[in-house]
Structures are given as structure tokens and as C-alpha cells.
mmCIF file of C-alpha atoms and ligand atoms in Angstrom:
data_model
loop_
_atom_site.group_PDB
_atom_site.id
_atom_site.type_symbol
_atom_site.label_atom_id
_atom_site.label_comp_id
_atom_site.label_asym_id
_atom_site.label_seq_id
_atom_site.Cartn_x
_atom_site.Cartn_y
_atom_site.Cartn_z
ATOM 1 C CA UNK A 1 10.136 -11.755 -1.484
ATOM 2 C CA UNK A 2 13.072 -10.735 0.700
ATOM 3 C CA UNK A 3 15.889 -12.195 -1.358
ATOM 4 C CA UNK A 4 17.025 -15.642 -2.410
ATOM 5 C CA UNK A 5 19.057 -16.289 0.732
ATOM 6 C CA UNK A 6 16.888 -14.660 3.368
ATOM 7 C CA UNK A 7 15.452 -17.151 5.866
ATOM 8 C CA UNK A 8 12.017 -16.212 7.198
ATOM 9 C CA UNK A 9 10.011 -16.859 10.333
ATOM 10 C CA UNK A 10 6.279 -16.780 9.677
ATOM 11 C CA UNK A 11 3.855 -15.650 12.379
ATOM 12 C CA UNK A 12 0.341 -16.324 11.149
ATOM 13 C CA UNK A 13 -2.637 -14.645 12.766
ATOM 14 C CA UNK A 14 -6.119 -16.123 12.527
ATOM 15 C CA UNK A 15 -9.409 -15.609 14.310
ATOM 16 C CA UNK A 16 -10.173 -18.140 17.044
ATOM 17 C CA UNK A 17 -12.709 -19.830 14.753
ATOM 18 C CA UNK A 18 -10.085 -20.054 12.023
ATOM 19 C CA UNK A 19 -7.493 -21.935 14.053
ATOM 20 C CA UNK A 20 -8.325 -25.347 12.655
ATOM 21 C CA UNK A 21 -7.980 -24.353 8.977
ATOM 22 C CA UNK A 22 -4.834 -22.453 9.979
ATOM 23 C CA UNK A 23 -3.398 -25.667 11.387
ATOM 24 C CA UNK A 24 -3.984 -27.220 7.978
ATOM 25 C CA UNK A 25 -2.119 -24.353 6.301
ATOM 26 C CA UNK A 26 0.744 -24.787 8.744
ATOM 27 C CA UNK A 27 0.897 -28.501 7.940
ATOM 28 C CA UNK A 28 1.080 -27.672 4.237
ATOM 29 C CA UNK A 29 3.884 -25.208 4.892
ATOM 30 C CA UNK A 30 5.751 -27.896 6.795
ATOM 31 C CA UNK A 31 5.120 -30.403 4.013
ATOM 32 C CA UNK A 32 6.462 -27.940 1.450
ATOM 33 C CA UNK A 33 9.925 -28.320 3.049
ATOM 34 C CA UNK A 34 10.779 -24.771 2.003
ATOM 35 C CA UNK A 35 14.505 -24.337 2.537
ATOM 36 C CA UNK A 36 14.205 -20.725 3.713
ATOM 37 C CA UNK A 37 11.286 -21.264 6.059
ATOM 38 C CA UNK A 38 12.882 -21.254 9.482
ATOM 39 C CA UNK A 39 9.752 -21.513 11.602
ATOM 40 C CA UNK A 40 5.970 -21.103 11.496
ATOM 41 C CA UNK A 41 3.834 -20.000 14.407
ATOM 42 C CA UNK A 42 0.037 -19.708 14.437
ATOM 43 C CA UNK A 43 -1.876 -17.547 16.896
ATOM 44 C CA UNK A 44 -5.096 -15.620 17.363
ATOM 45 C CA UNK A 45 -3.359 -13.093 19.599
ATOM 46 C CA UNK A 46 -2.517 -9.919 17.661
ATOM 47 C CA UNK A 47 0.400 -8.872 19.851
ATOM 48 C CA UNK A 48 1.945 -12.314 19.691
ATOM 49 C CA UNK A 49 1.442 -12.432 15.941
ATOM 50 C CA UNK A 50 2.946 -9.013 15.262
ATOM 51 C CA UNK A 51 5.667 -9.379 17.900
ATOM 52 C CA UNK A 52 9.026 -8.235 16.481
ATOM 53 C CA UNK A 53 7.687 -8.519 12.933
ATOM 54 C CA UNK A 54 9.769 -6.806 10.258
ATOM 55 C CA UNK A 55 7.122 -7.150 7.545
ATOM 56 C CA UNK A 56 3.428 -7.476 8.218
ATOM 57 C CA UNK A 57 1.037 -8.410 5.436
ATOM 58 C CA UNK A 58 -2.481 -7.610 6.523
ATOM 59 C CA UNK A 59 -4.375 -9.875 4.177
ATOM 60 C CA UNK A 60 -7.210 -10.776 6.517
ATOM 61 C CA UNK A 61 -10.406 -8.800 6.276
ATOM 62 C CA UNK A 62 -14.070 -9.599 6.110
ATOM 63 C CA UNK A 63 -14.220 -10.706 2.463
ATOM 64 C CA UNK A 64 -16.509 -9.090 -0.060
ATOM 65 C CA UNK A 65 -19.133 -11.476 -1.363
ATOM 66 C CA UNK A 66 -20.839 -11.306 -4.726
ATOM 67 C CA UNK A 67 -23.283 -8.404 -4.947
ATOM 68 C CA UNK A 68 -21.804 -6.668 -1.900
ATOM 69 C CA UNK A 69 -20.559 -3.077 -2.163
ATOM 70 C CA UNK A 70 -17.166 -2.229 -0.753
ATOM 71 C CA UNK A 71 -18.801 0.426 1.395
ATOM 72 C CA UNK A 72 -20.662 -2.374 3.236
ATOM 73 C CA UNK A 73 -17.309 -3.593 4.391
ATOM 74 C CA UNK A 74 -16.043 -0.264 5.648
ATOM 75 C CA UNK A 75 -17.084 -0.189 9.258
ATOM 76 C CA UNK A 76 -16.614 -3.875 10.049
ATOM 77 C CA UNK A 77 -13.142 -3.899 8.609
ATOM 78 C CA UNK A 78 -12.074 -0.542 9.982
ATOM 79 C CA UNK A 79 -12.609 -1.869 13.520
ATOM 80 C CA UNK A 80 -10.403 -4.874 12.741
ATOM 81 C CA UNK A 81 -7.649 -2.629 11.369
ATOM 82 C CA UNK A 82 -7.789 -0.236 14.323
ATOM 83 C CA UNK A 83 -6.958 -3.180 16.610
ATOM 84 C CA UNK A 84 -4.201 -4.331 14.279
ATOM 85 C CA UNK A 85 -2.695 -0.822 14.185
ATOM 86 C CA UNK A 86 -2.576 -0.735 17.998
ATOM 87 C CA UNK A 87 -0.974 -4.174 18.230
ATOM 88 C CA UNK A 88 1.570 -3.383 15.519
ATOM 89 C CA UNK A 89 2.511 -0.159 17.252
ATOM 90 C CA UNK A 90 3.008 -1.934 20.549
ATOM 91 C CA UNK A 91 4.934 -4.971 19.360
ATOM 92 C CA UNK A 92 6.316 -4.886 15.791
ATOM 93 C CA UNK A 93 10.030 -4.349 15.186
ATOM 94 C CA UNK A 94 11.092 -0.679 14.901
ATOM 95 C CA UNK A 95 11.030 0.493 11.292
ATOM 96 C CA UNK A 96 8.844 -2.428 10.208
ATOM 97 C CA UNK A 97 6.824 -2.278 7.000
ATOM 98 C CA UNK A 98 3.123 -2.995 6.819
ATOM 99 C CA UNK A 99 1.234 -3.808 3.629
ATOM 100 C CA UNK A 100 -2.533 -3.634 3.796
ATOM 101 C CA UNK A 101 -4.234 -5.972 1.327
ATOM 102 C CA UNK A 102 -7.619 -6.559 2.968
ATOM 103 C CA UNK A 103 -10.353 -4.306 1.618
ATOM 104 C CA UNK A 104 -11.113 -1.470 1.671
ATOM 105 C CA UNK A 105 -7.322 -1.429 1.660
ATOM 106 C CA UNK A 106 -6.633 2.307 1.515
ATOM 107 C CA UNK A 107 -8.969 3.260 4.328
ATOM 108 C CA UNK A 108 -7.931 0.234 6.363
ATOM 109 C CA UNK A 109 -4.348 1.503 6.036
ATOM 110 C CA UNK A 110 -5.422 4.932 7.242
ATOM 111 C CA UNK A 111 -7.226 3.454 10.241
ATOM 112 C CA UNK A 112 -4.320 1.150 11.135
ATOM 113 C CA UNK A 113 -1.757 3.967 10.839
ATOM 114 C CA UNK A 114 -3.876 6.421 12.812
ATOM 115 C CA UNK A 115 -4.127 3.839 15.598
ATOM 116 C CA UNK A 116 -0.389 3.183 15.689
ATOM 117 C CA UNK A 117 1.018 6.039 17.792
ATOM 118 C CA UNK A 118 4.578 4.710 17.854
ATOM 119 C CA UNK A 119 4.860 4.191 14.123
ATOM 120 C CA UNK A 120 5.214 6.562 11.223
ATOM 121 C CA UNK A 121 2.602 6.753 8.464
ATOM 122 C CA UNK A 122 5.362 5.954 5.969
ATOM 123 C CA UNK A 123 5.501 2.438 7.400
ATOM 124 C CA UNK A 124 1.967 1.668 6.153
ATOM 125 C CA UNK A 125 1.282 0.861 2.499
ATOM 126 C CA UNK A 126 -2.044 0.008 0.870
ATOM 127 C CA UNK A 127 -1.772 -2.414 -2.020
ATOM 128 C CA UNK A 128 -2.591 -1.211 -5.521
ATOM 129 C CA UNK A 129 0.122 -3.318 -7.073
ATOM 130 C CA UNK A 130 -2.474 -5.875 -8.164
ATOM 131 C CA UNK A 131 -4.224 -3.151 -10.172
ATOM 132 C CA UNK A 132 -0.916 -2.105 -11.687
ATOM 133 C CA UNK A 133 -0.155 -5.694 -12.706
ATOM 134 C CA UNK A 134 -3.625 -6.038 -14.201
ATOM 135 C CA UNK A 135 -3.183 -2.811 -16.148
ATOM 136 C CA UNK A 136 0.299 -3.777 -17.357
ATOM 137 C CA UNK A 137 -1.026 -7.148 -18.485
ATOM 138 C CA UNK A 138 -3.830 -5.544 -20.499
ATOM 139 C CA UNK A 139 -1.497 -2.996 -22.081
ATOM 140 C CA UNK A 140 1.018 -5.711 -23.023
ATOM 141 C CA UNK A 141 -1.764 -7.807 -24.496
ATOM 142 C CA UNK A 142 -3.148 -4.924 -26.555
ATOM 143 C CA UNK A 143 0.301 -3.960 -27.851
ATOM 144 C CA UNK A 144 1.299 -7.584 -28.455
ATOM 145 C CA UNK A 145 4.437 -7.294 -26.348
ATOM 146 C CA UNK A 146 5.820 -9.032 -23.306
ATOM 147 C CA UNK A 147 4.633 -7.544 -20.021
ATOM 148 C CA UNK A 148 8.224 -6.930 -18.926
ATOM 149 C CA UNK A 149 8.485 -4.293 -21.682
ATOM 150 C CA UNK A 150 5.699 -2.202 -20.118
ATOM 151 C CA UNK A 151 6.711 0.434 -17.608
ATOM 152 C CA UNK A 152 5.325 3.474 -15.801
ATOM 153 C CA UNK A 153 1.696 2.483 -15.772
ATOM 154 C CA UNK A 154 0.281 4.346 -12.774
ATOM 155 C CA UNK A 155 -2.623 3.537 -10.497
ATOM 156 C CA UNK A 156 -3.916 6.670 -8.797
ATOM 157 C CA UNK A 157 -6.132 6.716 -5.729
ATOM 158 C CA UNK A 158 -8.278 4.021 -4.243
ATOM 159 C CA UNK A 159 -8.091 0.258 -4.772
ATOM 160 C CA UNK A 160 -11.694 0.291 -5.929
ATOM 161 C CA UNK A 161 -13.831 0.930 -8.969
ATOM 162 C CA UNK A 162 -12.903 4.640 -8.844
ATOM 163 C CA UNK A 163 -9.175 4.024 -9.203
ATOM 164 C CA UNK A 164 -7.515 5.681 -12.185
ATOM 165 C CA UNK A 165 -5.211 3.464 -14.233
ATOM 166 C CA UNK A 166 -3.172 6.054 -16.098
ATOM 167 C CA UNK A 167 -1.033 5.338 -19.138
ATOM 168 C CA UNK A 168 -0.197 8.911 -20.040
ATOM 169 C CA UNK A 169 3.361 8.379 -18.755
ATOM 170 C CA UNK A 170 3.610 4.701 -19.668
ATOM 171 C CA UNK A 171 6.253 3.301 -21.975
ATOM 172 C CA UNK A 172 6.349 0.171 -24.068
ATOM 173 C CA UNK A 173 9.863 -0.913 -24.902
ATOM 174 C CA UNK A 174 11.011 2.652 -24.265
ATOM 175 C CA UNK A 175 8.359 4.283 -26.543
ATOM 176 C CA UNK A 176 5.308 6.151 -25.293
ATOM 177 C CA UNK A 177 2.476 3.671 -24.817
ATOM 178 C CA UNK A 178 0.090 6.132 -26.504
ATOM 179 C CA UNK A 179 2.279 6.141 -29.637
ATOM 180 C CA UNK A 180 2.386 2.348 -29.734
ATOM 181 C CA UNK A 181 -1.281 1.642 -28.974
ATOM 182 C CA UNK A 182 -2.731 4.790 -30.602
ATOM 183 C CA UNK A 183 -6.298 3.814 -29.623
ATOM 184 C CA UNK A 184 -7.096 6.755 -27.304
ATOM 185 C CA UNK A 185 -10.738 5.709 -27.040
ATOM 186 C CA UNK A 186 -9.718 2.320 -25.639
ATOM 187 C CA UNK A 187 -7.043 3.776 -23.359
ATOM 188 C CA UNK A 188 -9.485 6.159 -21.710
ATOM 189 C CA UNK A 189 -12.532 3.900 -21.992
ATOM 190 C CA UNK A 190 -12.609 0.108 -21.934
ATOM 191 C CA UNK A 191 -9.097 -0.207 -20.556
ATOM 192 C CA UNK A 192 -9.846 2.030 -17.571
ATOM 193 C CA UNK A 193 -13.155 0.410 -16.706
ATOM 194 C CA UNK A 194 -11.792 -3.108 -17.158
ATOM 195 C CA UNK A 195 -8.981 -2.465 -14.671
ATOM 196 C CA UNK A 196 -11.388 -0.742 -12.285
ATOM 197 C CA UNK A 197 -13.821 -3.654 -12.353
ATOM 198 C CA UNK A 198 -11.381 -6.553 -12.577
ATOM 199 C CA UNK A 199 -11.675 -7.421 -8.871
ATOM 200 C CA UNK A 200 -15.468 -7.709 -9.180
ATOM 201 C CA UNK A 201 -15.076 -9.699 -12.396
ATOM 202 C CA UNK A 202 -12.852 -12.228 -10.615
ATOM 203 C CA UNK A 203 -15.345 -12.477 -7.738
ATOM 204 C CA UNK A 204 -18.192 -13.090 -10.164
ATOM 205 C CA UNK A 205 -16.233 -15.830 -11.942
ATOM 206 C CA UNK A 206 -14.840 -17.744 -8.994
ATOM 207 C CA UNK A 207 -17.337 -16.824 -6.272
ATOM 208 C CA UNK A 208 -14.528 -15.486 -4.123
ATOM 209 C CA UNK A 209 -12.098 -12.630 -4.150
ATOM 210 C CA UNK A 210 -8.799 -12.865 -6.041
ATOM 211 C CA UNK A 211 -6.266 -14.944 -4.134
ATOM 212 C CA UNK A 212 -3.233 -16.091 -6.127
ATOM 213 C CA UNK A 213 -2.858 -12.848 -8.103
ATOM 214 C CA UNK A 214 -3.297 -10.780 -4.937
ATOM 215 C CA UNK A 215 -0.668 -12.852 -3.121
ATOM 216 C CA UNK A 216 1.677 -12.480 -6.057
ATOM 217 C CA UNK A 217 1.162 -8.699 -6.080
ATOM 218 C CA UNK A 218 1.803 -8.485 -2.330
ATOM 219 C CA UNK A 219 5.083 -10.314 -2.803
ATOM 220 C CA UNK A 220 5.993 -8.004 -5.709
ATOM 221 C CA UNK A 221 5.199 -4.918 -3.650
ATOM 222 C CA UNK A 222 7.290 -5.871 -0.615
ATOM 223 C CA UNK A 223 10.141 -7.231 -2.745
ATOM 224 C CA UNK A 224 10.399 -4.092 -4.871
ATOM 225 C CA UNK A 225 10.317 -1.746 -1.878
ATOM 226 C CA UNK A 226 12.800 -3.831 0.100
ATOM 227 C CA UNK A 227 15.217 -4.987 -2.592
ATOM 228 C CA UNK A 228 14.640 -2.151 -5.062
ATOM 229 C CA UNK A 229 13.241 -1.954 -8.575
ATOM 230 C CA UNK A 230 14.051 0.018 -11.694
ATOM 231 C CA UNK A 231 10.340 0.390 -12.472
ATOM 232 C CA UNK A 232 7.890 2.749 -10.810
ATOM 233 C CA UNK A 233 5.518 0.997 -8.448
ATOM 234 C CA UNK A 234 2.091 2.235 -7.498
ATOM 235 C CA UNK A 235 1.537 2.144 -3.753
ATOM 236 C CA UNK A 236 -1.207 3.558 -1.569
ATOM 237 C CA UNK A 237 0.700 5.918 0.710
ATOM 238 C CA UNK A 238 -0.109 8.887 2.906
ATOM 239 C CA UNK A 239 -1.072 11.770 0.661
ATOM 240 C CA UNK A 240 1.200 14.707 1.293
ATOM 241 C CA UNK A 241 -0.546 17.381 -0.747
ATOM 242 C CA UNK A 242 1.265 16.640 -4.004
ATOM 243 C CA UNK A 243 -0.880 16.552 -7.148
ATOM 244 C CA UNK A 244 -3.408 18.625 -5.190
ATOM 245 C CA UNK A 245 -4.576 15.573 -3.260
ATOM 246 C CA UNK A 246 -5.641 16.568 0.245
ATOM 247 C CA UNK A 247 -3.546 15.350 3.138
ATOM 248 C CA UNK A 248 -4.248 12.409 5.387
ATOM 249 C CA UNK A 249 -5.556 9.873 2.863
ATOM 250 C CA UNK A 250 -3.882 6.662 1.749
ATOM 251 C CA UNK A 251 -3.861 7.483 -1.948
ATOM 252 C CA UNK A 252 -2.040 5.409 -4.569
ATOM 253 C CA UNK A 253 0.752 7.248 -6.378
ATOM 254 C CA UNK A 254 3.747 6.174 -8.447
ATOM 255 C CA UNK A 255 6.779 5.470 -6.284
ATOM 256 C CA UNK A 256 10.441 4.991 -7.039
ATOM 257 C CA UNK A 257 11.978 2.070 -5.176
ATOM 258 C CA UNK A 258 15.746 2.473 -4.784
ATOM 259 C CA UNK A 259 15.842 -0.266 -2.113
ATOM 260 C CA UNK A 260 14.795 -0.341 1.562
ATOM 261 C CA UNK A 261 12.265 2.447 1.074
ATOM 262 C CA UNK A 262 10.079 4.228 -1.468
ATOM 263 C CA UNK A 263 9.828 7.822 -2.572
ATOM 264 C CA UNK A 264 6.842 9.385 -4.242
ATOM 265 C CA UNK A 265 7.362 10.351 -7.899
ATOM 266 C CA UNK A 266 6.351 13.994 -7.920
ATOM 267 C CA UNK A 267 5.858 16.730 -10.484
ATOM 268 C CA UNK A 268 4.389 14.679 -13.333
ATOM 269 C CA UNK A 269 2.244 16.734 -15.687
ATOM 270 C CA UNK A 270 -1.467 16.004 -15.239
ATOM 271 C CA UNK A 271 -3.895 16.692 -18.088
ATOM 272 C CA UNK A 272 -7.539 17.664 -17.625
ATOM 273 C CA UNK A 273 -8.919 14.146 -18.069
ATOM 274 C CA UNK A 274 -6.427 12.712 -15.578
ATOM 275 C CA UNK A 275 -7.157 15.476 -13.064
ATOM 276 C CA UNK A 276 -10.867 14.729 -13.110
ATOM 277 C CA UNK A 277 -10.229 10.995 -12.673
ATOM 278 C CA UNK A 278 -7.788 11.660 -9.828
ATOM 279 C CA UNK A 279 -10.266 13.957 -8.100
ATOM 280 C CA UNK A 280 -13.073 11.405 -8.359
ATOM 281 C CA UNK A 281 -11.085 8.692 -6.621
ATOM 282 C CA UNK A 282 -9.907 11.216 -3.993
ATOM 283 C CA UNK A 283 -13.555 12.122 -3.288
ATOM 284 C CA UNK A 284 -14.333 8.464 -2.645
ATOM 285 C CA UNK A 285 -11.417 8.174 -0.207
ATOM 286 C CA UNK A 286 -12.584 11.297 1.634
ATOM 287 C CA UNK A 287 -16.074 9.778 1.958
ATOM 288 C CA UNK A 288 -14.594 6.496 3.213
ATOM 289 C CA UNK A 289 -12.467 8.346 5.762
ATOM 290 C CA UNK A 290 -15.483 10.291 6.982
ATOM 291 C CA UNK A 291 -17.403 7.032 7.400
ATOM 292 C CA UNK A 292 -14.770 5.677 9.796
ATOM 293 C CA UNK A 293 -13.987 8.908 11.661
ATOM 294 C CA UNK A 294 -15.261 7.350 14.886
ATOM 295 C CA UNK A 295 -12.349 4.904 14.723
ATOM 296 C CA UNK A 296 -9.702 7.569 14.306
ATOM 297 C CA UNK A 297 -8.143 8.811 17.523
ATOM 298 C CA UNK A 298 -8.829 12.451 18.368
ATOM 299 C CA UNK A 299 -5.149 13.134 17.673
ATOM 300 C CA UNK A 300 -5.728 12.169 14.025
ATOM 301 C CA UNK A 301 -5.040 15.287 12.044
ATOM 302 C CA UNK A 302 -5.039 14.886 8.300
ATOM 303 C CA UNK A 303 -1.615 15.053 6.782
ATOM 304 C CA UNK A 304 0.222 16.302 9.848
ATOM 305 C CA UNK A 305 2.532 13.378 10.632
ATOM 306 C CA UNK A 306 4.440 13.556 7.375
ATOM 307 C CA UNK A 307 4.769 17.326 7.560
ATOM 308 C CA UNK A 308 6.202 16.959 11.049
ATOM 309 C CA UNK A 309 8.707 14.527 9.744
ATOM 310 C CA UNK A 310 9.679 16.861 6.924
ATOM 311 C CA UNK A 311 10.156 19.671 9.470
ATOM 312 C CA UNK A 312 12.443 17.388 11.472
ATOM 313 C CA UNK A 313 14.476 16.485 8.425
ATOM 314 C CA UNK A 314 14.894 20.128 7.435
ATOM 315 C CA UNK A 315 16.013 21.028 10.947
ATOM 316 C CA UNK A 316 18.404 18.075 10.894
ATOM 317 C CA UNK A 317 19.867 19.084 7.538
ATOM 318 C CA UNK A 318 20.313 22.644 8.875
ATOM 319 C CA UNK A 319 22.054 21.165 11.947
ATOM 320 C CA UNK A 320 19.858 23.367 14.151
ATOM 321 C CA UNK A 321 19.590 21.657 17.548
ATOM 322 C CA UNK A 322 16.794 23.852 18.923
ATOM 323 C CA UNK A 323 14.672 23.296 15.833
ATOM 324 C CA UNK A 324 15.395 19.556 15.887
ATOM 325 C CA UNK A 325 14.176 19.340 19.480
ATOM 326 C CA UNK A 326 11.088 21.389 18.679
ATOM 327 C CA UNK A 327 10.260 19.304 15.596
ATOM 328 C CA UNK A 328 10.729 15.979 17.370
ATOM 329 C CA UNK A 329 8.395 16.949 20.240
ATOM 330 C CA UNK A 330 5.267 15.953 18.399
ATOM 331 C CA UNK A 331 6.651 12.718 16.972
ATOM 332 C CA UNK A 332 5.937 9.259 18.365
ATOM 333 C CA UNK A 333 7.806 8.355 21.563
ATOM 334 C CA UNK A 334 10.190 5.907 19.895
ATOM 335 C CA UNK A 335 11.367 8.560 17.455
ATOM 336 C CA UNK A 336 11.808 11.155 20.177
ATOM 337 C CA UNK A 337 14.064 8.677 21.972
ATOM 338 C CA UNK A 338 16.059 8.047 18.793
ATOM 339 C CA UNK A 339 16.488 11.784 18.174
ATOM 340 C CA UNK A 340 17.546 12.344 21.795
ATOM 341 C CA UNK A 341 20.153 9.620 21.626
ATOM 342 C CA UNK A 342 21.433 10.861 18.233
ATOM 343 C CA UNK A 343 21.742 14.410 19.595
ATOM 344 C CA UNK A 344 23.692 13.286 22.637
ATOM 345 C CA UNK A 345 26.133 11.117 20.695
HETATM 346 C C1 LMR B 1 -9.401 -7.500 -6.104
HETATM 347 O O1 LMR B 1 -9.037 -6.421 -6.593
HETATM 348 O O2 LMR B 1 -9.292 -8.575 -6.699
HETATM 349 C C2 LMR B 1 -10.068 -7.499 -4.760
HETATM 350 O O3 LMR B 1 -9.561 -6.453 -4.008
HETATM 351 C C3 LMR B 1 -11.541 -7.390 -4.938
HETATM 352 C C4 LMR B 1 -12.269 -7.411 -3.631
HETATM 353 O O4 LMR B 1 -13.053 -6.490 -3.377
HETATM 354 O O5 LMR B 1 -12.063 -8.328 -2.832
#
């Protein structure tokens, strides 16, 4: 995930009731004799678990059971992620990356980020990479090609049944996917609903939520952001107003991954069908956010953090000290300190 030579220290967080099974997992990790695994620690204390973490994978959430709607999970999980956001903010390494996998992932990411005053929203990602992998697999299968030849499949919006798997920009071996597959009815019909419902399909088949494929997607997501990737990757990130999506939501968009960070791919043309699909999944995210408003601190102001950061960057690029100071005022304490020290050096 972090490179072939990068040793790792694992800090595993479990609930108090889960400590015994966690011990078993730790034994298995030991027995695996993984050459890069430097140490493993297990704890039920959030601050201990997140202490100095560079990468945090928030995979634990109250799992969805068969027949349960994701909305049932909203409140219970949002409370868990508010606590995790606070602990991350207090103890994780500066500049750390957080990937939220536990459902409802996008809104959990919003809640965690909003409760992390000393971190930037950019540090929090909600995982839609599993949906992207599912979509790429289906497209490769339909076209009869290897999955590595499929690129630029986009997942827009929520990791839920409203997500929009979009192939209007996708390529297969360098050719437009639409020209290779040609079956528009399938691309906007069965394909879309199959990707949207794949999570539920897995739950129905195995009586539990996806595990191995989700873990694999989490690894792919972190690896591509950290080490870089030539392909676009869909990630649930803070919406910044692009594509007309309102600010302050964790909405999945295509991202370029040059290494160490991601940047949103902006300015893609959006046809009428895509726009309606993108709006529908946005509406669901707005409803989810409104359902967990009570867990958002009063300082939560949709979309503001990123705009503040942009203002700081513009002031920095203009080398305007007064504007830099003004723009940094409203940023988290750690960043104010960094700006102050940069200005004085
Ligand atoms: C998946 O996409 O496999 C899971 O997120 C489904 C779920 O709700 O647990």
C-alpha cells in the first residue's frame, strides 16, 4: 500500500467487547511473519490508536445487515465518527490522511472532518474506489478486455444506491468506451443499477458486507494517492462547488493522483442524463447531512474550509503578507502556527 520497502506499524482500534477477536487478528498478523510489519498494537482507546498515525483507515462502523436501509445506520454511525474525528484531530500526525470506509462513508467523512478542528477537510476521503473497481470490472467483462485496459470510469456522489457510475469519459484501450461497447441501453440501464446495488447483492449472498474487495479497494485508494497513479481515481472529497454540487458534502469525483496528494478533475462536460444522476445522488447526501446536523459543531459551515484555504493560497502566491495573515486567521491552529513560522523565516 505504501511501497514495497516501507515498513509499517499497525495500531488497531477495537471496541472493548471486540478485544478478544482483535487479539486473534493480532496473532494471525504475527504468524504471517510479514517482513514489513514492524509492530502491531491493539487498543480500544481512540487517542492511543490514532496517536501519530500517518494513515488512518476507518473501516469500523455498525455493519448493515440484510434488509436494513443505509439510513438506519446514519445516526448510530455518525456519533462514532464524530468521536473519531475529535481523536484524530488531537493525536494523528500532521498532514495525515484518513480514508473512511465504514458506511454511510460519505456522511461519516463529513462528520469526522467537521469534528476535527485541527485538520483540513482535504485530509478526509470517503471510499468509492470499490464502486469504481466494480464498474471497471463490469465494463471489461462486457467489452471482453482485461480490466487494466479500462480507464476513466467515474463514480459520482454517494457510496450508495444513488451513486452514478459514469462511462461517458471512459476509455477502453485508448478508445471511447461508448464506441467499443455501443450498447447505450445497457450503459445507462443495467450497468448503472448493477454497480449501484452490488453492495446489497454481496450482502444478500454472503450474509455480511463485502470484506476482501473493500479491503483491496482501500489499499488501492491509499496507494494511488500516496504513490501516484496514471489513472483517474474516484474519491469522496469535500465538494467545492464544481459541477454545480453544493459545498460542504463529501461527494465522489474523479481525481488525478500525481503522488502524495490528489486534485479534483474539473471542467468535464456533463450531459443532461449525467446531470440528473449527479443531482439525485447530491440530494441524498444533503438529506444525510441534514439528518446528522446535531453532530456537526456550530462552526460547521458548508464549503467554507476549502475556500479559506484557496484564499490563503492566492494570498501566498501574490506574496501579500497582510492578506496571508488575514486568510490564515480562520484556519485551524496548527496551520496558523505553520503560516506564522513560514512568514518569520
Ligand atoms: C459495499 O459496497 O459492499 C458495502 O459498502 C455495502 C454496505 O452497505 O455495507
